[in-house]
mmCIF file with all atom_site columns, C-alpha atoms in Angstrom:
data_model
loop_
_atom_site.group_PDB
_atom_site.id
_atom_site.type_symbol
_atom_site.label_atom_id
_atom_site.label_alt_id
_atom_site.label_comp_id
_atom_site.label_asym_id
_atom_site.label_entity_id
_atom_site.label_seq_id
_atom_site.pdbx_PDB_ins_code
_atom_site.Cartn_x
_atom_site.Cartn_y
_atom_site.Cartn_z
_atom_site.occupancy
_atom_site.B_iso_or_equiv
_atom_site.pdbx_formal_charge
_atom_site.auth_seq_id
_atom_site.auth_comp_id
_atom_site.auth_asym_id
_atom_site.auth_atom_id
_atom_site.pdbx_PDB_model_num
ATOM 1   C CA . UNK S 1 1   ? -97.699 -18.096 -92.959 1.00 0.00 ? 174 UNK S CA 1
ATOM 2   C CA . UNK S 1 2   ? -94.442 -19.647 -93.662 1.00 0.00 ? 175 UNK S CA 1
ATOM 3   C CA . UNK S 1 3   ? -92.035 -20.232 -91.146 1.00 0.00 ? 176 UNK S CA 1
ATOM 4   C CA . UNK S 1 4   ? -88.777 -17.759 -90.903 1.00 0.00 ? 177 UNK S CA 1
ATOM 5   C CA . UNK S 1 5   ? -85.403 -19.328 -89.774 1.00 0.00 ? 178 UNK S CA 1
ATOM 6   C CA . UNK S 1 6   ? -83.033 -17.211 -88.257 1.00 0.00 ? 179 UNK S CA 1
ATOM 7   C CA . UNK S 1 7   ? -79.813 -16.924 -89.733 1.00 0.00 ? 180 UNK S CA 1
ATOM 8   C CA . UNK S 1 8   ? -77.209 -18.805 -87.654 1.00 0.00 ? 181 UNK S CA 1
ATOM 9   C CA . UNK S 1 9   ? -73.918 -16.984 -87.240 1.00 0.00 ? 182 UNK S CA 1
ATOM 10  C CA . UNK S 1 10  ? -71.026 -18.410 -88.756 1.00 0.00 ? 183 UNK S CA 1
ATOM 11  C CA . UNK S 1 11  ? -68.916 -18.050 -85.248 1.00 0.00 ? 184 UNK S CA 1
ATOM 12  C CA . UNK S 1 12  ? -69.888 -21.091 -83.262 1.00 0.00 ? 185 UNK S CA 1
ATOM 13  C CA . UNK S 1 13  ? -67.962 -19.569 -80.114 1.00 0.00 ? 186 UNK S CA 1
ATOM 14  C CA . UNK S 1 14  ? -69.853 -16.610 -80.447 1.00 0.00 ? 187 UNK S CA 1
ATOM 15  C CA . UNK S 1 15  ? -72.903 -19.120 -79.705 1.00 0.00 ? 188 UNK S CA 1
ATOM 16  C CA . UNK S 1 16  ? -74.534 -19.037 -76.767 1.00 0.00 ? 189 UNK S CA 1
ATOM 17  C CA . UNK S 1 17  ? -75.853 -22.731 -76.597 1.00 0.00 ? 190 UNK S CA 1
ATOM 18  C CA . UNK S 1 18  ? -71.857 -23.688 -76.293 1.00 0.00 ? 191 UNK S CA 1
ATOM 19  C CA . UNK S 1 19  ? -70.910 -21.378 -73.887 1.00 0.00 ? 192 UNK S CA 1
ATOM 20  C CA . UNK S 1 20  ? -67.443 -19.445 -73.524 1.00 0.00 ? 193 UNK S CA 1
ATOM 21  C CA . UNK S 1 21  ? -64.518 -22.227 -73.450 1.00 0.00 ? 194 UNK S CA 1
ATOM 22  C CA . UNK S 1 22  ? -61.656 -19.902 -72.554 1.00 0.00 ? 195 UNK S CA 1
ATOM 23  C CA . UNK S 1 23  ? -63.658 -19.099 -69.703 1.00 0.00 ? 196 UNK S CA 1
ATOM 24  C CA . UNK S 1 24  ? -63.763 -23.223 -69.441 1.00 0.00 ? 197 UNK S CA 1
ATOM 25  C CA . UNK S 1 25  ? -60.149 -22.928 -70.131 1.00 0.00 ? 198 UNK S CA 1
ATOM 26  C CA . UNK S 1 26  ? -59.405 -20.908 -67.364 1.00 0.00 ? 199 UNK S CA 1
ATOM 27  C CA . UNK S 1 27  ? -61.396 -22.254 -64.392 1.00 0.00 ? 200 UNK S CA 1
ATOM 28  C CA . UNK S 1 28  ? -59.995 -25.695 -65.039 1.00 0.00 ? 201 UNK S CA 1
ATOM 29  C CA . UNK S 1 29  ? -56.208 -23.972 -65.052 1.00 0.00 ? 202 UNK S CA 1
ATOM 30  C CA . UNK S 1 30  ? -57.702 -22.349 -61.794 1.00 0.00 ? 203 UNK S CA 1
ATOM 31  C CA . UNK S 1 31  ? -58.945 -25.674 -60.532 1.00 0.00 ? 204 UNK S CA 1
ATOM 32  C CA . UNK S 1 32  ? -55.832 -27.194 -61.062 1.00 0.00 ? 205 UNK S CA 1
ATOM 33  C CA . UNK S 1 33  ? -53.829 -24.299 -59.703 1.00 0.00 ? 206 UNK S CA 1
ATOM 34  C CA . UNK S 1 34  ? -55.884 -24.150 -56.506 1.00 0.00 ? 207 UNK S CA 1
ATOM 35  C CA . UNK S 1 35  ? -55.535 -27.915 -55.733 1.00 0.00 ? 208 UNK S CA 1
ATOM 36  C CA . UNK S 1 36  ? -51.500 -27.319 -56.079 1.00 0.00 ? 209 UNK S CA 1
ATOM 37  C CA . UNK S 1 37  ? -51.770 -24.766 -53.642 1.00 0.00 ? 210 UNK S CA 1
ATOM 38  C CA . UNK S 1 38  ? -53.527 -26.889 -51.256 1.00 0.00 ? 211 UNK S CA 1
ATOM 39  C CA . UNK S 1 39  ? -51.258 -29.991 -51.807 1.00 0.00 ? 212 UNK S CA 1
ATOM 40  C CA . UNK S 1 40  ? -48.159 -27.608 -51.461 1.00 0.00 ? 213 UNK S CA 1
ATOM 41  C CA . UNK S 1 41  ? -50.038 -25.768 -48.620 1.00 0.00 ? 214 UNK S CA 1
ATOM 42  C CA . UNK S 1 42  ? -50.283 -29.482 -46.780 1.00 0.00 ? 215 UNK S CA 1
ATOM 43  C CA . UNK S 1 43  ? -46.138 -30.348 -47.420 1.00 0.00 ? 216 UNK S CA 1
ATOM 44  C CA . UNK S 1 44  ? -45.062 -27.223 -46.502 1.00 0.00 ? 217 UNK S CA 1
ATOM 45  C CA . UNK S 1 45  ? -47.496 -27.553 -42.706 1.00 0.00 ? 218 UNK S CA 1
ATOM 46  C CA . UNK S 1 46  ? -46.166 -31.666 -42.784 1.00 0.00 ? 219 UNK S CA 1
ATOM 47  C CA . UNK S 1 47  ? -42.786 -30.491 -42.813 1.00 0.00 ? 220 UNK S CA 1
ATOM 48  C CA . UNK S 1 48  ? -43.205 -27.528 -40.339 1.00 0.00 ? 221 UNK S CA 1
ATOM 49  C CA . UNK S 1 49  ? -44.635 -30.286 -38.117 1.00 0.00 ? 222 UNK S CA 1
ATOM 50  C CA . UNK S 1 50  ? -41.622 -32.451 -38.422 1.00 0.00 ? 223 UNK S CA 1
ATOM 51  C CA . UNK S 1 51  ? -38.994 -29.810 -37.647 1.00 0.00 ? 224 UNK S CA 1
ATOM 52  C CA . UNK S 1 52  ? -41.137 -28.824 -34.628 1.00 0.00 ? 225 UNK S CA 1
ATOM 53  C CA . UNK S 1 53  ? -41.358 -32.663 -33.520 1.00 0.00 ? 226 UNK S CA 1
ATOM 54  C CA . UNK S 1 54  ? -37.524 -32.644 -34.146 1.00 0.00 ? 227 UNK S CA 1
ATOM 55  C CA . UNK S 1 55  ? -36.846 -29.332 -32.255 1.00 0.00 ? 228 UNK S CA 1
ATOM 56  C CA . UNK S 1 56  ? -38.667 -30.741 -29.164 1.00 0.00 ? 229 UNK S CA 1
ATOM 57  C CA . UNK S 1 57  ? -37.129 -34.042 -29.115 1.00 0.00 ? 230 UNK S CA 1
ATOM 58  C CA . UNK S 1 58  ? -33.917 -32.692 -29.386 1.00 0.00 ? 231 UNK S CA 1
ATOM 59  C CA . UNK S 1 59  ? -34.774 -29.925 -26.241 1.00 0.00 ? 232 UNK S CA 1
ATOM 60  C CA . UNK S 1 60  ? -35.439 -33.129 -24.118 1.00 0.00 ? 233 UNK S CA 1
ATOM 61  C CA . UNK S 1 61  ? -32.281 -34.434 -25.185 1.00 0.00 ? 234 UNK S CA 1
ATOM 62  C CA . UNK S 1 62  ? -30.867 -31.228 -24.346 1.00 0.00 ? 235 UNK S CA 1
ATOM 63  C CA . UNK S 1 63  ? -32.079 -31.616 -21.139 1.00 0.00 ? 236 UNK S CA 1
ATOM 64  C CA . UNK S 1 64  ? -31.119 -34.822 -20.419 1.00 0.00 ? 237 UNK S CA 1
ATOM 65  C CA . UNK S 1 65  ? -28.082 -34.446 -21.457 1.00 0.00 ? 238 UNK S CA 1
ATOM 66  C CA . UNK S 1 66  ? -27.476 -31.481 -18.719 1.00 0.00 ? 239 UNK S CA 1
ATOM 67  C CA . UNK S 1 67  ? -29.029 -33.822 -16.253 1.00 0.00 ? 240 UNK S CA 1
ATOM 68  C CA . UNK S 1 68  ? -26.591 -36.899 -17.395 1.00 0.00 ? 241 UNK S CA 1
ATOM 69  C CA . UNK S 1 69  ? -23.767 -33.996 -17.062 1.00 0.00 ? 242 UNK S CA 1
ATOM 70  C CA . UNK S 1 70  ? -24.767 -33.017 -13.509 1.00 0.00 ? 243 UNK S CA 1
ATOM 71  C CA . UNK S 1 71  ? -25.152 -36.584 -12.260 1.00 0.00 ? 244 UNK S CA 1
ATOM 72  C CA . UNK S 1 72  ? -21.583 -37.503 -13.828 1.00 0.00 ? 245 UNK S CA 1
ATOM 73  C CA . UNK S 1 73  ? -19.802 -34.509 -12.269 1.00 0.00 ? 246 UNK S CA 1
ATOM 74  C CA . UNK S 1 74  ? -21.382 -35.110 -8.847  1.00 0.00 ? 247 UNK S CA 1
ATOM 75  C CA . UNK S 1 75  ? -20.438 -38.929 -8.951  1.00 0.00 ? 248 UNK S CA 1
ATOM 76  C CA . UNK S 1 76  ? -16.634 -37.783 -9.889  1.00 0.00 ? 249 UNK S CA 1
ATOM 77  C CA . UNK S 1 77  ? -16.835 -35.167 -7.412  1.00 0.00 ? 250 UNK S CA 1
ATOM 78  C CA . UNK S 1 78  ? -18.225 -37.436 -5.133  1.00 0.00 ? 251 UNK S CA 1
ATOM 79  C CA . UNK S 1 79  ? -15.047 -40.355 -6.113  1.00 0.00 ? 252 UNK S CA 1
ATOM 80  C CA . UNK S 1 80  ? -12.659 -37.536 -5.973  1.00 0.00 ? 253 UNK S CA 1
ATOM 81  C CA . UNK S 1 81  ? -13.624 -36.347 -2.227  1.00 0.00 ? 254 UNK S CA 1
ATOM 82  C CA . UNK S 1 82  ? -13.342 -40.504 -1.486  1.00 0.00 ? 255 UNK S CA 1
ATOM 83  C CA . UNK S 1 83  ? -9.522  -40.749 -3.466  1.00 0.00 ? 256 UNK S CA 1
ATOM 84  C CA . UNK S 1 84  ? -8.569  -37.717 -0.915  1.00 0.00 ? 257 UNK S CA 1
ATOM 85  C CA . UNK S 1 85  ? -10.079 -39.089 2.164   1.00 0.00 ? 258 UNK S CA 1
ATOM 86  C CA . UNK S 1 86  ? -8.093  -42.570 1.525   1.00 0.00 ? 259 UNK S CA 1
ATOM 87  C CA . UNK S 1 87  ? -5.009  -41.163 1.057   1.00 0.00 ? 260 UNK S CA 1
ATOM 88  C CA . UNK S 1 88  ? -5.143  -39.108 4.286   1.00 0.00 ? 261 UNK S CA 1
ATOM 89  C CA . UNK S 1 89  ? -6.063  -41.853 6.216   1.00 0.00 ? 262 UNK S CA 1
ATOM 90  C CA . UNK S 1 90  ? -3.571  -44.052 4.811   1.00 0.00 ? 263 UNK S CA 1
ATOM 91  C CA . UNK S 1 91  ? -1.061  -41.486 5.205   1.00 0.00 ? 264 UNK S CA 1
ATOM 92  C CA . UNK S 1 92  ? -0.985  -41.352 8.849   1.00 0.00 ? 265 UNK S CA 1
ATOM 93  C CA . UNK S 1 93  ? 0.454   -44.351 9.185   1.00 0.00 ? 266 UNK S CA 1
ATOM 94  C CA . UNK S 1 94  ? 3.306   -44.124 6.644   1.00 0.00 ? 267 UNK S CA 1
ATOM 95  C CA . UNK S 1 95  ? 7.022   -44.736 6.951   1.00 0.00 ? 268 UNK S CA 1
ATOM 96  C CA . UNK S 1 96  ? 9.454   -43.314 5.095   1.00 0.00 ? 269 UNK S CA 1
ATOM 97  C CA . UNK S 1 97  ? 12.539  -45.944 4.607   1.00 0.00 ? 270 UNK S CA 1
ATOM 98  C CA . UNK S 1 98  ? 15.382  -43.594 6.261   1.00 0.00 ? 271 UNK S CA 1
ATOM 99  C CA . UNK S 1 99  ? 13.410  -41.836 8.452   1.00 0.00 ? 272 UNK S CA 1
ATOM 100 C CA . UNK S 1 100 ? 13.413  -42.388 12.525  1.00 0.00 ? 273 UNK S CA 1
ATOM 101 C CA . UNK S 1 101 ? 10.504  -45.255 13.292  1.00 0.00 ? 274 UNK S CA 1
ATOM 102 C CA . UNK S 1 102 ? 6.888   -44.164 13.158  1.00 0.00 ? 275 UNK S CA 1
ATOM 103 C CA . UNK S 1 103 ? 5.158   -42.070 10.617  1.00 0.00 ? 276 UNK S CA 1
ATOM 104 C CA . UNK S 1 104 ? 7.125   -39.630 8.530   1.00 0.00 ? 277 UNK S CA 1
ATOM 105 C CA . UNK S 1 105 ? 4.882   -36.975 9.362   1.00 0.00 ? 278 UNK S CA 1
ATOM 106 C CA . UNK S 1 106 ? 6.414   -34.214 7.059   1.00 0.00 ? 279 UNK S CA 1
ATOM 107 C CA . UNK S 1 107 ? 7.006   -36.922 4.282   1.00 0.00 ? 280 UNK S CA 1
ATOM 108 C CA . UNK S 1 108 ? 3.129   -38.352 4.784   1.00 0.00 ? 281 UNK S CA 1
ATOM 109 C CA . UNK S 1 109 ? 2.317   -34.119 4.336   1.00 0.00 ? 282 UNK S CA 1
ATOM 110 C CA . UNK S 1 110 ? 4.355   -33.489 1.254   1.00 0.00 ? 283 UNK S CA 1
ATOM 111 C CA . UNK S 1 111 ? 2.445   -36.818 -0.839  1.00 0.00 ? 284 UNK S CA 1
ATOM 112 C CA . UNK S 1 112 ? -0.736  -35.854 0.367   1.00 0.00 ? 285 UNK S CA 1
ATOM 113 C CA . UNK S 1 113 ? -0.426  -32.714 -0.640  1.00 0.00 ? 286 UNK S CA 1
ATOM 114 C CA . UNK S 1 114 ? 1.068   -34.027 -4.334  1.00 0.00 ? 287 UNK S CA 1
ATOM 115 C CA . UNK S 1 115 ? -1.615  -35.670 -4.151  1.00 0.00 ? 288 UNK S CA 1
ATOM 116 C CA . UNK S 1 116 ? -4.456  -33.143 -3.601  1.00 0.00 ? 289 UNK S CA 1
ATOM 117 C CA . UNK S 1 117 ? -3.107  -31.060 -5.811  1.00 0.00 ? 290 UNK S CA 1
ATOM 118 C CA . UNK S 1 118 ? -3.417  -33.193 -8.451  1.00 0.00 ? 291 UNK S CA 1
ATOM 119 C CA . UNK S 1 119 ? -6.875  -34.238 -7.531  1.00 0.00 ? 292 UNK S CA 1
ATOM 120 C CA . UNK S 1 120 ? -7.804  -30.481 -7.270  1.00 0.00 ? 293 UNK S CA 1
ATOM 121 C CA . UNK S 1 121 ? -6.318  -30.404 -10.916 1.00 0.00 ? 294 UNK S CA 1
ATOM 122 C CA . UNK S 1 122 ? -8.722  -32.907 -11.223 1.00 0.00 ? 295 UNK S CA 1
ATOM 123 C CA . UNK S 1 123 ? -11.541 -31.461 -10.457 1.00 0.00 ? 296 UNK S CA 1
ATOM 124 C CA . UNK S 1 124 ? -11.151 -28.668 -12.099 1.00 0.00 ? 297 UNK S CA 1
ATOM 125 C CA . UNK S 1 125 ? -10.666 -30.336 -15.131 1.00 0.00 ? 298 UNK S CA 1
ATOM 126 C CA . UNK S 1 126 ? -13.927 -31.914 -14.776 1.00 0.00 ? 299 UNK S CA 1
ATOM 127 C CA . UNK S 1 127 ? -15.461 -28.646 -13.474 1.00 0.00 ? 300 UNK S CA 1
ATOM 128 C CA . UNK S 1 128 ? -14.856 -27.064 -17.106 1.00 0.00 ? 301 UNK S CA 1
ATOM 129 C CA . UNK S 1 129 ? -15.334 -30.306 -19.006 1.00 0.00 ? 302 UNK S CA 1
ATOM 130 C CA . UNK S 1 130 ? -19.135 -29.711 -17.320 1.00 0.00 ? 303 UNK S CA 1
ATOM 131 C CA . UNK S 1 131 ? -19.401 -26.150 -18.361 1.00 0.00 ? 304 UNK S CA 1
ATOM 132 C CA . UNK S 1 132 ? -18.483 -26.405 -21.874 1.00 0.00 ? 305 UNK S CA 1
ATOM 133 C CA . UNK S 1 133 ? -21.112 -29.261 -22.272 1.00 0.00 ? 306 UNK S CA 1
ATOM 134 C CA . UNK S 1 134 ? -23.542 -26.614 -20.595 1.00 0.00 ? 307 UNK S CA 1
ATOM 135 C CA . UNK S 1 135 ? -22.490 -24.335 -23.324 1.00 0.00 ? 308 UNK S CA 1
ATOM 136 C CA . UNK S 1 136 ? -23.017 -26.628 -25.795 1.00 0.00 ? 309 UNK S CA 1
ATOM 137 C CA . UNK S 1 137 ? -26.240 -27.211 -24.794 1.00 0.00 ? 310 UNK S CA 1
ATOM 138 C CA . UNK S 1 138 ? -27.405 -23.788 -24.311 1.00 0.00 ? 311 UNK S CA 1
ATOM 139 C CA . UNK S 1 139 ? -25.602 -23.052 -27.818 1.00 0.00 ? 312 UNK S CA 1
ATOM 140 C CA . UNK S 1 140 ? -27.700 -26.058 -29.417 1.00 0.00 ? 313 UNK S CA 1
ATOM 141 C CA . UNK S 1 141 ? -31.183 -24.955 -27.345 1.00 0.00 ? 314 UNK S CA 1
ATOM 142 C CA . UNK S 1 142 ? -30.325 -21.502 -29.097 1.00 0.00 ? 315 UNK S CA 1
ATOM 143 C CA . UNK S 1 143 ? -29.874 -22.676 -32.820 1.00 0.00 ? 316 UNK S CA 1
ATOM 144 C CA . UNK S 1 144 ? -32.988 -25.146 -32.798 1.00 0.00 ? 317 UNK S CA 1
ATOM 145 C CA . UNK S 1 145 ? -34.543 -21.901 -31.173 1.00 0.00 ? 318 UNK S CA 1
ATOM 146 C CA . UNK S 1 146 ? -33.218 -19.592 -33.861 1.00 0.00 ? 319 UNK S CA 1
ATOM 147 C CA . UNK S 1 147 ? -34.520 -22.162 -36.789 1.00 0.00 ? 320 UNK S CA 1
ATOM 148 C CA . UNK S 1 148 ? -37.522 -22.352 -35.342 1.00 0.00 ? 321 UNK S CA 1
ATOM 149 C CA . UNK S 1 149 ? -38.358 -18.648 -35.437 1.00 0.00 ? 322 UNK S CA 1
ATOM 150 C CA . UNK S 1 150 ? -36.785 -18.636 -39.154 1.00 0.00 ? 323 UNK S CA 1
ATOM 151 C CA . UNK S 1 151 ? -38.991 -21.304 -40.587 1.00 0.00 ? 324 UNK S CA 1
ATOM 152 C CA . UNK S 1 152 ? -42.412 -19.544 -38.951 1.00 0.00 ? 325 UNK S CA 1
ATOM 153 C CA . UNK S 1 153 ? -40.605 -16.277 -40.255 1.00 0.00 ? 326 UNK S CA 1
ATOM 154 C CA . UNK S 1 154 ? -41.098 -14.605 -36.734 1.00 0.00 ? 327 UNK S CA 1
ATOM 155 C CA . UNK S 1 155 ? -38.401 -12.047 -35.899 1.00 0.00 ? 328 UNK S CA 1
ATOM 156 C CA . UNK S 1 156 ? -35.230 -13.702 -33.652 1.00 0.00 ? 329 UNK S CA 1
ATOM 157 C CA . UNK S 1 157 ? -33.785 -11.132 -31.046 1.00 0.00 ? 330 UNK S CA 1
ATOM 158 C CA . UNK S 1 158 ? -30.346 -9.684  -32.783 1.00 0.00 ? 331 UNK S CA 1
ATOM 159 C CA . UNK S 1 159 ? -30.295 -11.652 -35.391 1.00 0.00 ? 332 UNK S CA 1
ATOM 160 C CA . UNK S 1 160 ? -30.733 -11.087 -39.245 1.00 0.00 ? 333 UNK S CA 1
ATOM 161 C CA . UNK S 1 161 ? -31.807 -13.618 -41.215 1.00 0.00 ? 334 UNK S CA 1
ATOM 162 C CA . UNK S 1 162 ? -32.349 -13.666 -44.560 1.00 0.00 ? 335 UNK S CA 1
#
């Protein structure tokens, strides 16, 4: 009996002992593709991370900063009420140069009310100098707020972003 060869095909890809390299081909370019994903998957929840970090740091400073506020009007407040209380006493016991001896009562009445006036101008002043930094700090707690929601891509209330 003599021994038969089988013909070999002339296709080596077609081969079976090689195996399909496109298909190789492919699940390396998959491989490769899936790691990207993952590395840009892992940057993208990094920098999520960050701008979270950031956007609670920056609501603490938020608050502080309203506490600082509150703390600075009520010690001006607090000097203001002092400036008025000084003058009044010290008025009392003024003289106006022309006037008949003693305290120029009307005179003492007129500066000290000048004078509240202006302190009441004052306060005021500082009144709306504390307000507006209010505002600015609900405006800020509202924009880190509003970028928040945009970069997890959750809706923000009235607001179209995109």
């Amino acid at each position: 009996m003599a021994l038969r060869r089988h013909k070999v095909p002339a296709d080596l890809g077609e081969h079976r002992i090689f195996g399909d390299e496109e298909a190789a081909a492919m699940r390396a370019e998959l491989d490769e593709l899936r790691n990207s994903f993952g590395a840009l998957s892992e940057r993208v929840n990094a920098q999520f991370t960050s701008i979270a970090a950031h956007a609670e740091i920056a609501r603490e400073q938020i608050s502080v900063v309203r506490e600082e506020a509150r703390a600075d009007m009520e010690r001006t407040r607090e000097m203001l009420i002092g400036l008025i209380e000084t003058v009044r006493s010290e008025a009392a016991g003024l003289h106006v140069a022309g006037a008949v001896p003693g305290a120029s009562a009307a005179s003492a009445h007129e500066r000290a009310a000048g004078v509240e006036a202006a302190v009441a101008s004052l306060q005021g002043s500082v009144e709306e100098l504390a307000s507006r930094q209010m505002r600015m700090g609900d405006t800020m707690a509202a924009f880190i707020d509003t970028m928040l929601a945009e970069t997890r891509g959750e809706p923000v209330a009235g607001l179209s972003l995109g």
